[in-house]
Amino acid sequence: ILNVEQSPQSLHVQEGDSTNFTCSFPSSNFYALHWYRWETAKSPEALFVMTLNGDEKKKGRISATLNTKEGYSYLYIKGSQPEDSATYLCAWRAQKLVFGQGTRLTINP
Amino acid sequence: GAVVSQHPSRVICKSGTSVKIECRSLDFQATTMFWYRQFPKQSLMLMATSNEGSKATYEQGVEKDKFLINHASLTLSTLTVTSAHPEDSSFYICSATEGQGTDTQYFGPGTRLTVL
């Protein structure tokens, strides 16, 4: 069974605070790890594609790290803003994308 | 760039009818398109992969005669749910890649199907 787990399932953060959440995935047969941001009623937006152990990627206030040996990735958001409210999905790629259930992030003004 | 549209966004139909969902890549040619389904409180699950001009590859447990996929051009794929039943009610979402299925997938906004 190929399981991708995200934690926490939901998160409320005060505006201006920083936060992070986790994606756990099988450490074998790893090709890539994808992060998406999915706002309600919109299309999931690709944030990062990570392929190498130790990868760190950054896009504005959002960054991600990757540990393929232990099978986890962290997504960090620095100085949260209301527009960061969304569900953040990770997907582990073997022969296909296997998605986690997402972390639903709400930023309180 | 890399915009994918999906139509309709929401559809309600009677049991036994067929429903067609369209997925279009608006500003790129999609060599490969994917169809996913999401049930409440579950993750996106891949239903099938389609390459332009060839038959779709279905995931285990997905009935190919019930979920007909056509990828007739590099910008359009359609999913037809035939003889829909209430258990087919779900959120269906497509994605597309420019490469051979290993690149970033660009998603449409999804279609909420309700079968009465």
JSON list of C-alpha atoms in Angstrom, two decimals:
[
{"chain": "A", "resi": 1, "resn": "ILE", "atom": "CA", "xyz": [0.00, 0.00, 0.00]},
{"chain": "A", "resi": 2, "resn": "LEU", "atom": "CA", "xyz": [1.43, 3.35, -1.04]},
{"chain": "A", "resi": 3, "resn": "ASN", "atom": "CA", "xyz": [0.58, 5.86, 1.66]},
{"chain": "A", "resi": 4, "resn": "VAL", "atom": "CA", "xyz": [1.28, 9.56, 1.64]},
{"chain": "A", "resi": 5, "resn": "GLU", "atom": "CA", "xyz": [0.41, 11.15, 4.96]},
{"chain": "A", "resi": 6, "resn": "GLN", "atom": "CA", "xyz": [0.13, 14.85, 5.71]},
{"chain": "A", "resi": 7, "resn": "SER", "atom": "CA", "xyz": [-0.03, 16.38, 9.14]},
{"chain": "A", "resi": 8, "resn": "PRO", "atom": "CA", "xyz": [-1.72, 18.16, 10.62]},
{"chain": "A", "resi": 9, "resn": "GLN", "atom": "CA", "xyz": [-4.99, 17.82, 8.74]},
{"chain": "A", "resi": 10, "resn": "SER", "atom": "CA", "xyz": [-5.90, 21.39, 9.59]},
{"chain": "A", "resi": 11, "resn": "LEU", "atom": "CA", "xyz": [-4.14, 24.34, 11.09]},
{"chain": "A", "resi": 12, "resn": "HIS", "atom": "CA", "xyz": [-5.15, 27.80, 12.27]},
{"chain": "A", "resi": 13, "resn": "VAL", "atom": "CA", "xyz": [-2.39, 30.38, 12.40]},
{"chain": "A", "resi": 14, "resn": "GLN", "atom": "CA", "xyz": [-2.40, 34.01, 13.40]},
{"chain": "A", "resi": 15, "resn": "GLU", "atom": "CA", "xyz": [-1.49, 36.49, 10.68]},
{"chain": "A", "resi": 16, "resn": "GLY", "atom": "CA", "xyz": [2.20, 37.27, 10.81]},
{"chain": "A", "resi": 17, "resn": "ASP", "atom": "CA", "xyz": [3.18, 34.00, 12.46]},
{"chain": "A", "resi": 18, "resn": "SER", "atom": "CA", "xyz": [5.28, 31.39, 10.71]},
{"chain": "A", "resi": 19, "resn": "THR", "atom": "CA", "xyz": [4.16, 27.81, 10.35]},
{"chain": "A", "resi": 20, "resn": "ASN", "atom": "CA", "xyz": [5.16, 24.47, 8.90]},
{"chain": "A", "resi": 21, "resn": "PHE", "atom": "CA", "xyz": [3.62, 21.11, 8.13]},
{"chain": "A", "resi": 22, "resn": "THR", "atom": "CA", "xyz": [4.74, 17.68, 7.10]},
{"chain": "A", "resi": 23, "resn": "CYS", "atom": "CA", "xyz": [4.38, 15.23, 4.25]},
{"chain": "A", "resi": 24, "resn": "SER", "atom": "CA", "xyz": [5.48, 11.62, 4.83]},
{"chain": "A", "resi": 25, "resn": "PHE", "atom": "CA", "xyz": [5.93, 9.23, 1.94]},
{"chain": "A", "resi": 26, "resn": "PRO", "atom": "CA", "xyz": [7.50, 5.85, 1.11]},
{"chain": "A", "resi": 27, "resn": "SER", "atom": "CA", "xyz": [11.28, 6.16, 0.96]},
{"chain": "A", "resi": 28, "resn": "SER", "atom": "CA", "xyz": [11.65, 3.46, -1.70]},
{"chain": "A", "resi": 29, "resn": "ASN", "atom": "CA", "xyz": [11.22, 3.96, -5.46]},
{"chain": "A", "resi": 30, "resn": "PHE", "atom": "CA", "xyz": [11.34, 7.71, -5.10]},
{"chain": "A", "resi": 31, "resn": "TYR", "atom": "CA", "xyz": [11.24, 9.90, -8.21]},
{"chain": "A", "resi": 32, "resn": "ALA", "atom": "CA", "xyz": [9.89, 13.25, -7.07]},
{"chain": "A", "resi": 33, "resn": "LEU", "atom": "CA", "xyz": [7.82, 15.02, -4.45]},
{"chain": "A", "resi": 34, "resn": "HIS", "atom": "CA", "xyz": [5.34, 17.69, -5.51]},
{"chain": "A", "resi": 35, "resn": "TRP", "atom": "CA", "xyz": [3.72, 20.41, -3.44]},
{"chain": "A", "resi": 36, "resn": "TYR", "atom": "CA", "xyz": [0.52, 22.15, -4.51]},
{"chain": "A", "resi": 37, "resn": "ARG", "atom": "CA", "xyz": [-1.54, 24.97, -3.03]},
{"chain": "A", "resi": 38, "resn": "TRP", "atom": "CA", "xyz": [-5.27, 24.58, -3.54]},
{"chain": "A", "resi": 39, "resn": "GLU", "atom": "CA", "xyz": [-7.58, 27.48, -2.85]},
{"chain": "A", "resi": 40, "resn": "THR", "atom": "CA", "xyz": [-11.30, 26.87, -2.68]},
{"chain": "A", "resi": 41, "resn": "ALA", "atom": "CA", "xyz": [-13.04, 26.90, -6.09]},
{"chain": "A", "resi": 42, "resn": "LYS", "atom": "CA", "xyz": [-9.72, 27.26, -7.91]},
{"chain": "A", "resi": 43, "resn": "SER", "atom": "CA", "xyz": [-7.26, 24.90, -9.58]},
{"chain": "A", "resi": 44, "resn": "PRO", "atom": "CA", "xyz": [-4.45, 23.42, -7.50]},
{"chain": "A", "resi": 45, "resn": "GLU", "atom": "CA", "xyz": [-1.36, 25.54, -8.10]},
{"chain": "A", "resi": 46, "resn": "ALA", "atom": "CA", "xyz": [2.04, 23.86, -8.42]},
{"chain": "A", "resi": 47, "resn": "LEU", "atom": "CA", "xyz": [4.48, 25.17, -5.82]},
{"chain": "A", "resi": 48, "resn": "PHE", "atom": "CA", "xyz": [7.51, 22.90, -5.94]},
{"chain": "A", "resi": 49, "resn": "VAL", "atom": "CA", "xyz": [8.84, 19.76, -7.56]},
{"chain": "A", "resi": 50, "resn": "MET", "atom": "CA", "xyz": [11.64, 18.25, -5.50]},
{"chain": "A", "resi": 51, "resn": "THR", "atom": "CA", "xyz": [13.81, 15.40, -6.64]},
{"chain": "A", "resi": 52, "resn": "LEU", "atom": "CA", "xyz": [17.08, 15.26, -4.70]},
{"chain": "A", "resi": 53, "resn": "ASN", "atom": "CA", "xyz": [17.65, 14.33, -1.08]},
{"chain": "A", "resi": 54, "resn": "GLY", "atom": "CA", "xyz": [18.44, 17.50, 0.82]},
{"chain": "A", "resi": 55, "resn": "ASP", "atom": "CA", "xyz": [16.69, 19.72, -1.73]},
{"chain": "A", "resi": 56, "resn": "GLU", "atom": "CA", "xyz": [15.49, 23.06, -0.43]},
{"chain": "A", "resi": 57, "resn": "LYS", "atom": "CA", "xyz": [13.26, 25.21, -2.59]},
{"chain": "A", "resi": 58, "resn": "LYS", "atom": "CA", "xyz": [11.84, 28.65, -2.00]},
{"chain": "A", "resi": 59, "resn": "LYS", "atom": "CA", "xyz": [9.08, 30.74, -3.53]},
{"chain": "A", "resi": 60, "resn": "GLY", "atom": "CA", "xyz": [8.58, 34.05, -1.80]},
{"chain": "A", "resi": 61, "resn": "ARG", "atom": "CA", "xyz": [7.68, 33.35, 1.82]},
{"chain": "A", "resi": 62, "resn": "ILE", "atom": "CA", "xyz": [7.13, 29.64, 1.17]},
{"chain": "A", "resi": 63, "resn": "SER", "atom": "CA", "xyz": [9.92, 27.10, 1.26]},
{"chain": "A", "resi": 64, "resn": "ALA", "atom": "CA", "xyz": [10.20, 23.32, 1.33]},
{"chain": "A", "resi": 65, "resn": "THR", "atom": "CA", "xyz": [12.78, 20.74, 2.28]},
{"chain": "A", "resi": 66, "resn": "LEU", "atom": "CA", "xyz": [13.13, 17.12, 1.27]},
{"chain": "A", "resi": 67, "resn": "ASN", "atom": "CA", "xyz": [14.53, 14.03, 2.98]},
{"chain": "A", "resi": 68, "resn": "THR", "atom": "CA", "xyz": [14.17, 11.04, 0.68]},
{"chain": "A", "resi": 69, "resn": "LYS", "atom": "CA", "xyz": [16.07, 8.63, 2.92]},
{"chain": "A", "resi": 70, "resn": "GLU", "atom": "CA", "xyz": [13.60, 8.97, 5.78]},
{"chain": "A", "resi": 71, "resn": "GLY", "atom": "CA", "xyz": [10.64, 9.84, 3.57]},
{"chain": "A", "resi": 72, "resn": "TYR", "atom": "CA", "xyz": [9.47, 13.28, 4.59]},
{"chain": "A", "resi": 73, "resn": "SER", "atom": "CA", "xyz": [9.17, 16.82, 3.33]},
{"chain": "A", "resi": 74, "resn": "TYR", "atom": "CA", "xyz": [8.42, 19.98, 5.26]},
{"chain": "A", "resi": 75, "resn": "LEU", "atom": "CA", "xyz": [6.64, 23.04, 3.92]},
{"chain": "A", "resi": 76, "resn": "TYR", "atom": "CA", "xyz": [7.34, 26.31, 5.69]},
{"chain": "A", "resi": 77, "resn": "ILE", "atom": "CA", "xyz": [5.43, 29.57, 5.45]},
{"chain": "A", "resi": 78, "resn": "LYS", "atom": "CA", "xyz": [7.10, 32.63, 6.93]},
{"chain": "A", "resi": 79, "resn": "GLY", "atom": "CA", "xyz": [5.03, 35.57, 8.14]},
{"chain": "A", "resi": 80, "resn": "SER", "atom": "CA", "xyz": [1.63, 34.09, 7.21]},
{"chain": "A", "resi": 81, "resn": "GLN", "atom": "CA", "xyz": [-0.82, 36.31, 5.36]},
{"chain": "A", "resi": 82, "resn": "PRO", "atom": "CA", "xyz": [-4.58, 35.82, 4.84]},
{"chain": "A", "resi": 83, "resn": "GLU", "atom": "CA", "xyz": [-3.95, 34.96, 1.18]},
{"chain": "A", "resi": 84, "resn": "ASP", "atom": "CA", "xyz": [-1.96, 31.93, 2.33]},
{"chain": "A", "resi": 85, "resn": "SER", "atom": "CA", "xyz": [-5.22, 30.31, 3.48]},
{"chain": "A", "resi": 86, "resn": "ALA", "atom": "CA", "xyz": [-5.59, 27.20, 1.33]},
{"chain": "A", "resi": 87, "resn": "THR", "atom": "CA", "xyz": [-5.19, 23.45, 1.37]},
{"chain": "A", "resi": 88, "resn": "TYR", "atom": "CA", "xyz": [-1.61, 22.38, 0.78]},
{"chain": "A", "resi": 89, "resn": "LEU", "atom": "CA", "xyz": [-1.22, 19.05, -0.98]},
{"chain": "A", "resi": 90, "resn": "CYS", "atom": "CA", "xyz": [1.86, 16.95, -1.37]},
{"chain": "A", "resi": 91, "resn": "ALA", "atom": "CA", "xyz": [2.15, 14.18, -3.93]},
{"chain": "A", "resi": 92, "resn": "TRP", "atom": "CA", "xyz": [4.77, 11.45, -4.09]},
{"chain": "A", "resi": 93, "resn": "ARG", "atom": "CA", "xyz": [5.74, 10.35, -7.55]},
{"chain": "A", "resi": 94, "resn": "ALA", "atom": "CA", "xyz": [6.63, 6.78, -8.29]},
{"chain": "A", "resi": 95, "resn": "GLN", "atom": "CA", "xyz": [4.98, 5.69, -11.53]},
{"chain": "A", "resi": 96, "resn": "LYS", "atom": "CA", "xyz": [2.10, 8.04, -10.83]},
{"chain": "A", "resi": 97, "resn": "LEU", "atom": "CA", "xyz": [1.30, 10.83, -8.41]},
{"chain": "A", "resi": 98, "resn": "VAL", "atom": "CA", "xyz": [0.02, 9.61, -5.05]},
{"chain": "A", "resi": 99, "resn": "PHE", "atom": "CA", "xyz": [-1.52, 12.45, -3.08]},
{"chain": "A", "resi": 100, "resn": "GLY", "atom": "CA", "xyz": [-1.83, 13.05, 0.61]},
{"chain": "A", "resi": 101, "resn": "GLN", "atom": "CA", "xyz": [-5.12, 14.29, 2.05]},
{"chain": "A", "resi": 102, "resn": "GLY", "atom": "CA", "xyz": [-3.76, 17.79, 2.43]},
{"chain": "A", "resi": 103, "resn": "THR", "atom": "CA", "xyz": [-3.25, 20.27, 5.24]},
{"chain": "A", "resi": 104, "resn": "ARG", "atom": "CA", "xyz": [-5.98, 22.87, 5.42]},
{"chain": "A", "resi": 105, "resn": "LEU", "atom": "CA", "xyz": [-4.40, 26.15, 6.54]},
{"chain": "A", "resi": 106, "resn": "THR", "atom": "CA", "xyz": [-6.46, 29.07, 7.80]},
{"chain": "A", "resi": 107, "resn": "ILE", "atom": "CA", "xyz": [-4.80, 32.39, 8.57]},
{"chain": "A", "resi": 108, "resn": "ASN", "atom": "CA", "xyz": [-6.65, 34.43, 11.15]},
{"chain": "A", "resi": 109, "resn": "PRO", "atom": "CA", "xyz": [-6.36, 38.22, 10.66]},
{"chain": "B", "resi": 1, "resn": "GLY", "atom": "CA", "xyz": [0.95, 30.16, -18.54]},
{"chain": "B", "resi": 2, "resn": "ALA", "atom": "CA", "xyz": [-0.05, 26.49, -18.11]},
{"chain": "B", "resi": 3, "resn": "VAL", "atom": "CA", "xyz": [-3.77, 27.04, -17.64]},
{"chain": "B", "resi": 4, "resn": "VAL", "atom": "CA", "xyz": [-6.20, 24.15, -17.67]},
{"chain": "B", "resi": 5, "resn": "SER", "atom": "CA", "xyz": [-9.94, 24.68, -17.85]},
{"chain": "B", "resi": 6, "resn": "GLN", "atom": "CA", "xyz": [-12.64, 22.20, -16.97]},
{"chain": "B", "resi": 7, "resn": "HIS", "atom": "CA", "xyz": [-16.31, 22.28, -17.84]},
{"chain": "B", "resi": 8, "resn": "PRO", "atom": "CA", "xyz": [-18.82, 22.09, -16.32]},
{"chain": "B", "resi": 9, "resn": "SER", "atom": "CA", "xyz": [-17.85, 23.10, -12.81]},
{"chain": "B", "resi": 10, "resn": "ARG", "atom": "CA", "xyz": [-20.94, 21.54, -11.36]},
{"chain": "B", "resi": 11, "resn": "VAL", "atom": "CA", "xyz": [-23.51, 19.10, -12.73]},
{"chain": "B", "resi": 12, "resn": "ILE", "atom": "CA", "xyz": [-26.54, 17.40, -11.31]},
{"chain": "B", "resi": 13, "resn": "CYS", "atom": "CA", "xyz": [-28.06, 14.54, -13.23]},
{"chain": "B", "resi": 14, "resn": "LYS", "atom": "CA", "xyz": [-30.56, 11.75, -12.83]},
{"chain": "B", "resi": 15, "resn": "SER", "atom": "CA", "xyz": [-29.52, 8.19, -12.21]},
{"chain": "B", "resi": 16, "resn": "GLY", "atom": "CA", "xyz": [-29.00, 6.29, -15.46]},
{"chain": "B", "resi": 17, "resn": "THR", "atom": "CA", "xyz": [-27.98, 9.28, -17.56]},
{"chain": "B", "resi": 18, "resn": "SER", "atom": "CA", "xyz": [-24.52, 9.98, -18.96]},
{"chain": "B", "resi": 19, "resn": "VAL", "atom": "CA", "xyz": [-22.44, 13.03, -18.18]},
{"chain": "B", "resi": 20, "resn": "LYS", "atom": "CA", "xyz": [-19.51, 14.41, -20.16]},
{"chain": "B", "resi": 21, "resn": "ILE", "atom": "CA", "xyz": [-16.78, 16.50, -18.56]},
{"chain": "B", "resi": 22, "resn": "GLU", "atom": "CA", "xyz": [-14.32, 18.44, -20.70]},
{"chain": "B", "resi": 23, "resn": "CYS", "atom": "CA", "xyz": [-10.72, 19.27, -19.83]},
{"chain": "B", "resi": 24, "resn": "ARG", "atom": "CA", "xyz": [-8.80, 21.74, -21.97]},
{"chain": "B", "resi": 25, "resn": "SER", "atom": "CA", "xyz": [-5.23, 23.00, -21.89]},
{"chain": "B", "resi": 26, "resn": "LEU", "atom": "CA", "xyz": [-5.56, 26.65, -22.91]},
{"chain": "B", "resi": 27, "resn": "ASP", "atom": "CA", "xyz": [-2.00, 27.78, -23.56]},
{"chain": "B", "resi": 28, "resn": "PHE", "atom": "CA", "xyz": [0.03, 24.63, -24.08]},
{"chain": "B", "resi": 29, "resn": "GLN", "atom": "CA", "xyz": [-0.17, 21.30, -25.82]},
{"chain": "B", "resi": 30, "resn": "ALA", "atom": "CA", "xyz": [-0.91, 18.52, -23.39]},
{"chain": "B", "resi": 31, "resn": "THR", "atom": "CA", "xyz": [0.81, 15.32, -24.36]},
{"chain": "B", "resi": 32, "resn": "THR", "atom": "CA", "xyz": [-0.62, 13.56, -21.35]},
{"chain": "B", "resi": 33, "resn": "MET", "atom": "CA", "xyz": [-3.79, 14.21, -19.40]},
{"chain": "B", "resi": 34, "resn": "PHE", "atom": "CA", "xyz": [-4.89, 12.65, -16.14]},
{"chain": "B", "resi": 35, "resn": "TRP", "atom": "CA", "xyz": [-8.28, 12.19, -14.52]},
{"chain": "B", "resi": 36, "resn": "TYR", "atom": "CA", "xyz": [-8.64, 12.09, -10.75]},
{"chain": "B", "resi": 37, "resn": "ARG", "atom": "CA", "xyz": [-11.55, 11.56, -8.41]},
{"chain": "B", "resi": 38, "resn": "GLN", "atom": "CA", "xyz": [-11.89, 12.81, -4.86]},
{"chain": "B", "resi": 39, "resn": "PHE", "atom": "CA", "xyz": [-14.45, 11.49, -2.41]},
{"chain": "B", "resi": 40, "resn": "PRO", "atom": "CA", "xyz": [-15.24, 13.53, 0.74]},
{"chain": "B", "resi": 41, "resn": "LYS", "atom": "CA", "xyz": [-12.36, 13.70, 3.21]},
{"chain": "B", "resi": 42, "resn": "GLN", "atom": "CA", "xyz": [-10.17, 11.59, 0.96]},
{"chain": "B", "resi": 43, "resn": "SER", "atom": "CA", "xyz": [-7.19, 12.38, -1.21]},
{"chain": "B", "resi": 44, "resn": "LEU", "atom": "CA", "xyz": [-7.13, 12.79, -4.98]},
{"chain": "B", "resi": 45, "resn": "MET", "atom": "CA", "xyz": [-7.11, 9.33, -6.56]},
{"chain": "B", "resi": 46, "resn": "LEU", "atom": "CA", "xyz": [-5.88, 8.77, -10.08]},
{"chain": "B", "resi": 47, "resn": "MET", "atom": "CA", "xyz": [-8.51, 7.17, -12.30]},
{"chain": "B", "resi": 48, "resn": "ALA", "atom": "CA", "xyz": [-6.75, 7.07, -15.66]},
{"chain": "B", "resi": 49, "resn": "THR", "atom": "CA", "xyz": [-3.96, 8.46, -17.79]},
{"chain": "B", "resi": 50, "resn": "SER", "atom": "CA", "xyz": [-4.49, 9.39, -21.40]},
{"chain": "B", "resi": 51, "resn": "ASN", "atom": "CA", "xyz": [-2.11, 10.25, -24.17]},
{"chain": "B", "resi": 52, "resn": "GLU", "atom": "CA", "xyz": [-3.26, 12.04, -27.27]},
{"chain": "B", "resi": 53, "resn": "GLY", "atom": "CA", "xyz": [-4.39, 9.67, -29.96]},
{"chain": "B", "resi": 54, "resn": "SER", "atom": "CA", "xyz": [-4.18, 6.50, -27.91]},
{"chain": "B", "resi": 55, "resn": "LYS", "atom": "CA", "xyz": [-6.36, 4.58, -25.49]},
{"chain": "B", "resi": 56, "resn": "ALA", "atom": "CA", "xyz": [-6.40, 5.62, -21.88]},
{"chain": "B", "resi": 57, "resn": "THR", "atom": "CA", "xyz": [-4.70, 3.56, -19.21]},
{"chain": "B", "resi": 58, "resn": "TYR", "atom": "CA", "xyz": [-7.02, 2.93, -16.29]},
{"chain": "B", "resi": 59, "resn": "GLU", "atom": "CA", "xyz": [-6.03, 2.38, -12.68]},
{"chain": "B", "resi": 60, "resn": "GLN", "atom": "CA", "xyz": [-6.98, -0.84, -10.97]},
{"chain": "B", "resi": 61, "resn": "GLY", "atom": "CA", "xyz": [-10.61, -0.84, -9.91]},
{"chain": "B", "resi": 62, "resn": "VAL", "atom": "CA", "xyz": [-11.72, 1.84, -12.37]},
{"chain": "B", "resi": 63, "resn": "GLU", "atom": "CA", "xyz": [-14.22, 0.52, -14.92]},
{"chain": "B", "resi": 64, "resn": "LYS", "atom": "CA", "xyz": [-13.18, 1.61, -18.39]},
{"chain": "B", "resi": 65, "resn": "ASP", "atom": "CA", "xyz": [-16.63, 0.98, -19.83]},
{"chain": "B", "resi": 66, "resn": "LYS", "atom": "CA", "xyz": [-18.19, 3.23, -17.22]},
{"chain": "B", "resi": 67, "resn": "PHE", "atom": "CA", "xyz": [-15.66, 6.04, -17.38]},
{"chain": "B", "resi": 68, "resn": "LEU", "atom": "CA", "xyz": [-15.00, 6.68, -21.05]},
{"chain": "B", "resi": 69, "resn": "ILE", "atom": "CA", "xyz": [-11.99, 8.85, -21.76]},
{"chain": "B", "resi": 70, "resn": "ASN", "atom": "CA", "xyz": [-11.24, 10.45, -25.09]},
{"chain": "B", "resi": 71, "resn": "HIS", "atom": "CA", "xyz": [-8.08, 12.43, -25.80]},
{"chain": "B", "resi": 72, "resn": "ALA", "atom": "CA", "xyz": [-8.62, 13.33, -29.43]},
{"chain": "B", "resi": 73, "resn": "SER", "atom": "CA", "xyz": [-6.41, 16.40, -29.58]},
{"chain": "B", "resi": 74, "resn": "LEU", "atom": "CA", "xyz": [-3.42, 17.88, -27.77]},
{"chain": "B", "resi": 75, "resn": "THR", "atom": "CA", "xyz": [-5.66, 20.37, -25.97]},
{"chain": "B", "resi": 76, "resn": "LEU", "atom": "CA", "xyz": [-8.80, 18.41, -25.13]},
{"chain": "B", "resi": 77, "resn": "SER", "atom": "CA", "xyz": [-9.67, 15.34, -23.11]},
{"chain": "B", "resi": 78, "resn": "THR", "atom": "CA", "xyz": [-13.17, 14.28, -22.14]},
{"chain": "B", "resi": 79, "resn": "LEU", "atom": "CA", "xyz": [-14.44, 12.02, -19.40]},
{"chain": "B", "resi": 80, "resn": "THR", "atom": "CA", "xyz": [-17.90, 10.55, -19.86]},
{"chain": "B", "resi": 81, "resn": "VAL", "atom": "CA", "xyz": [-19.56, 8.92, -16.88]},
{"chain": "B", "resi": 82, "resn": "THR", "atom": "CA", "xyz": [-21.98, 6.48, -18.45]},
{"chain": "B", "resi": 83, "resn": "SER", "atom": "CA", "xyz": [-25.20, 5.35, -16.79]},
{"chain": "B", "resi": 84, "resn": "ALA", "atom": "CA", "xyz": [-24.35, 7.37, -13.71]},
{"chain": "B", "resi": 85, "resn": "HIS", "atom": "CA", "xyz": [-25.50, 6.18, -10.30]},
{"chain": "B", "resi": 86, "resn": "PRO", "atom": "CA", "xyz": [-25.52, 7.96, -6.94]},
{"chain": "B", "resi": 87, "resn": "GLU", "atom": "CA", "xyz": [-22.28, 6.23, -5.92]},
{"chain": "B", "resi": 88, "resn": "ASP", "atom": "CA", "xyz": [-20.58, 8.03, -8.84]},
{"chain": "B", "resi": 89, "resn": "SER", "atom": "CA", "xyz": [-21.27, 11.34, -7.14]},
{"chain": "B", "resi": 90, "resn": "SER", "atom": "CA", "xyz": [-17.86, 12.81, -6.50]},
{"chain": "B", "resi": 91, "resn": "PHE", "atom": "CA", "xyz": [-15.42, 15.57, -7.39]},
{"chain": "B", "resi": 92, "resn": "TYR", "atom": "CA", "xyz": [-13.65, 14.90, -10.70]},
{"chain": "B", "resi": 93, "resn": "ILE", "atom": "CA", "xyz": [-10.54, 16.86, -11.62]},
{"chain": "B", "resi": 94, "resn": "CYS", "atom": "CA", "xyz": [-8.21, 16.69, -14.59]},
{"chain": "B", "resi": 95, "resn": "SER", "atom": "CA", "xyz": [-4.59, 17.61, -15.05]},
{"chain": "B", "resi": 96, "resn": "ALA", "atom": "CA", "xyz": [-2.22, 17.90, -17.96]},
{"chain": "B", "resi": 97, "resn": "THR", "atom": "CA", "xyz": [1.48, 17.85, -18.63]},
{"chain": "B", "resi": 98, "resn": "GLU", "atom": "CA", "xyz": [3.48, 19.13, -21.55]},
{"chain": "B", "resi": 99, "resn": "GLY", "atom": "CA", "xyz": [5.97, 16.29, -21.40]},
{"chain": "B", "resi": 100, "resn": "GLN", "atom": "CA", "xyz": [5.73, 12.52, -21.22]},
{"chain": "B", "resi": 101, "resn": "GLY", "atom": "CA", "xyz": [3.85, 12.34, -17.94]},
{"chain": "B", "resi": 102, "resn": "THR", "atom": "CA", "xyz": [6.81, 13.01, -15.68]},
{"chain": "B", "resi": 103, "resn": "ASP", "atom": "CA", "xyz": [6.64, 16.80, -15.54]},
{"chain": "B", "resi": 104, "resn": "THR", "atom": "CA", "xyz": [4.59, 19.09, -13.35]},
{"chain": "B", "resi": 105, "resn": "GLN", "atom": "CA", "xyz": [0.88, 18.44, -13.70]},
{"chain": "B", "resi": 106, "resn": "TYR", "atom": "CA", "xyz": [-1.32, 21.49, -14.20]},
{"chain": "B", "resi": 107, "resn": "PHE", "atom": "CA", "xyz": [-4.81, 21.05, -12.85]},
{"chain": "B", "resi": 108, "resn": "GLY", "atom": "CA", "xyz": [-8.23, 22.21, -13.88]},
{"chain": "B", "resi": 109, "resn": "PRO", "atom": "CA", "xyz": [-10.62, 23.55, -11.23]},
{"chain": "B", "resi": 110, "resn": "GLY", "atom": "CA", "xyz": [-12.63, 20.34, -11.04]},
{"chain": "B", "resi": 111, "resn": "THR", "atom": "CA", "xyz": [-16.22, 19.24, -11.59]},
{"chain": "B", "resi": 112, "resn": "ARG", "atom": "CA", "xyz": [-18.65, 18.42, -8.81]},
{"chain": "B", "resi": 113, "resn": "LEU", "atom": "CA", "xyz": [-20.97, 15.64, -10.01]},
{"chain": "B", "resi": 114, "resn": "THR", "atom": "CA", "xyz": [-24.14, 14.85, -8.12]},
{"chain": "B", "resi": 115, "resn": "VAL", "atom": "CA", "xyz": [-26.25, 11.93, -9.29]},
{"chain": "B", "resi": 116, "resn": "LEU", "atom": "CA", "xyz": [-29.77, 11.86, -7.93]}
]
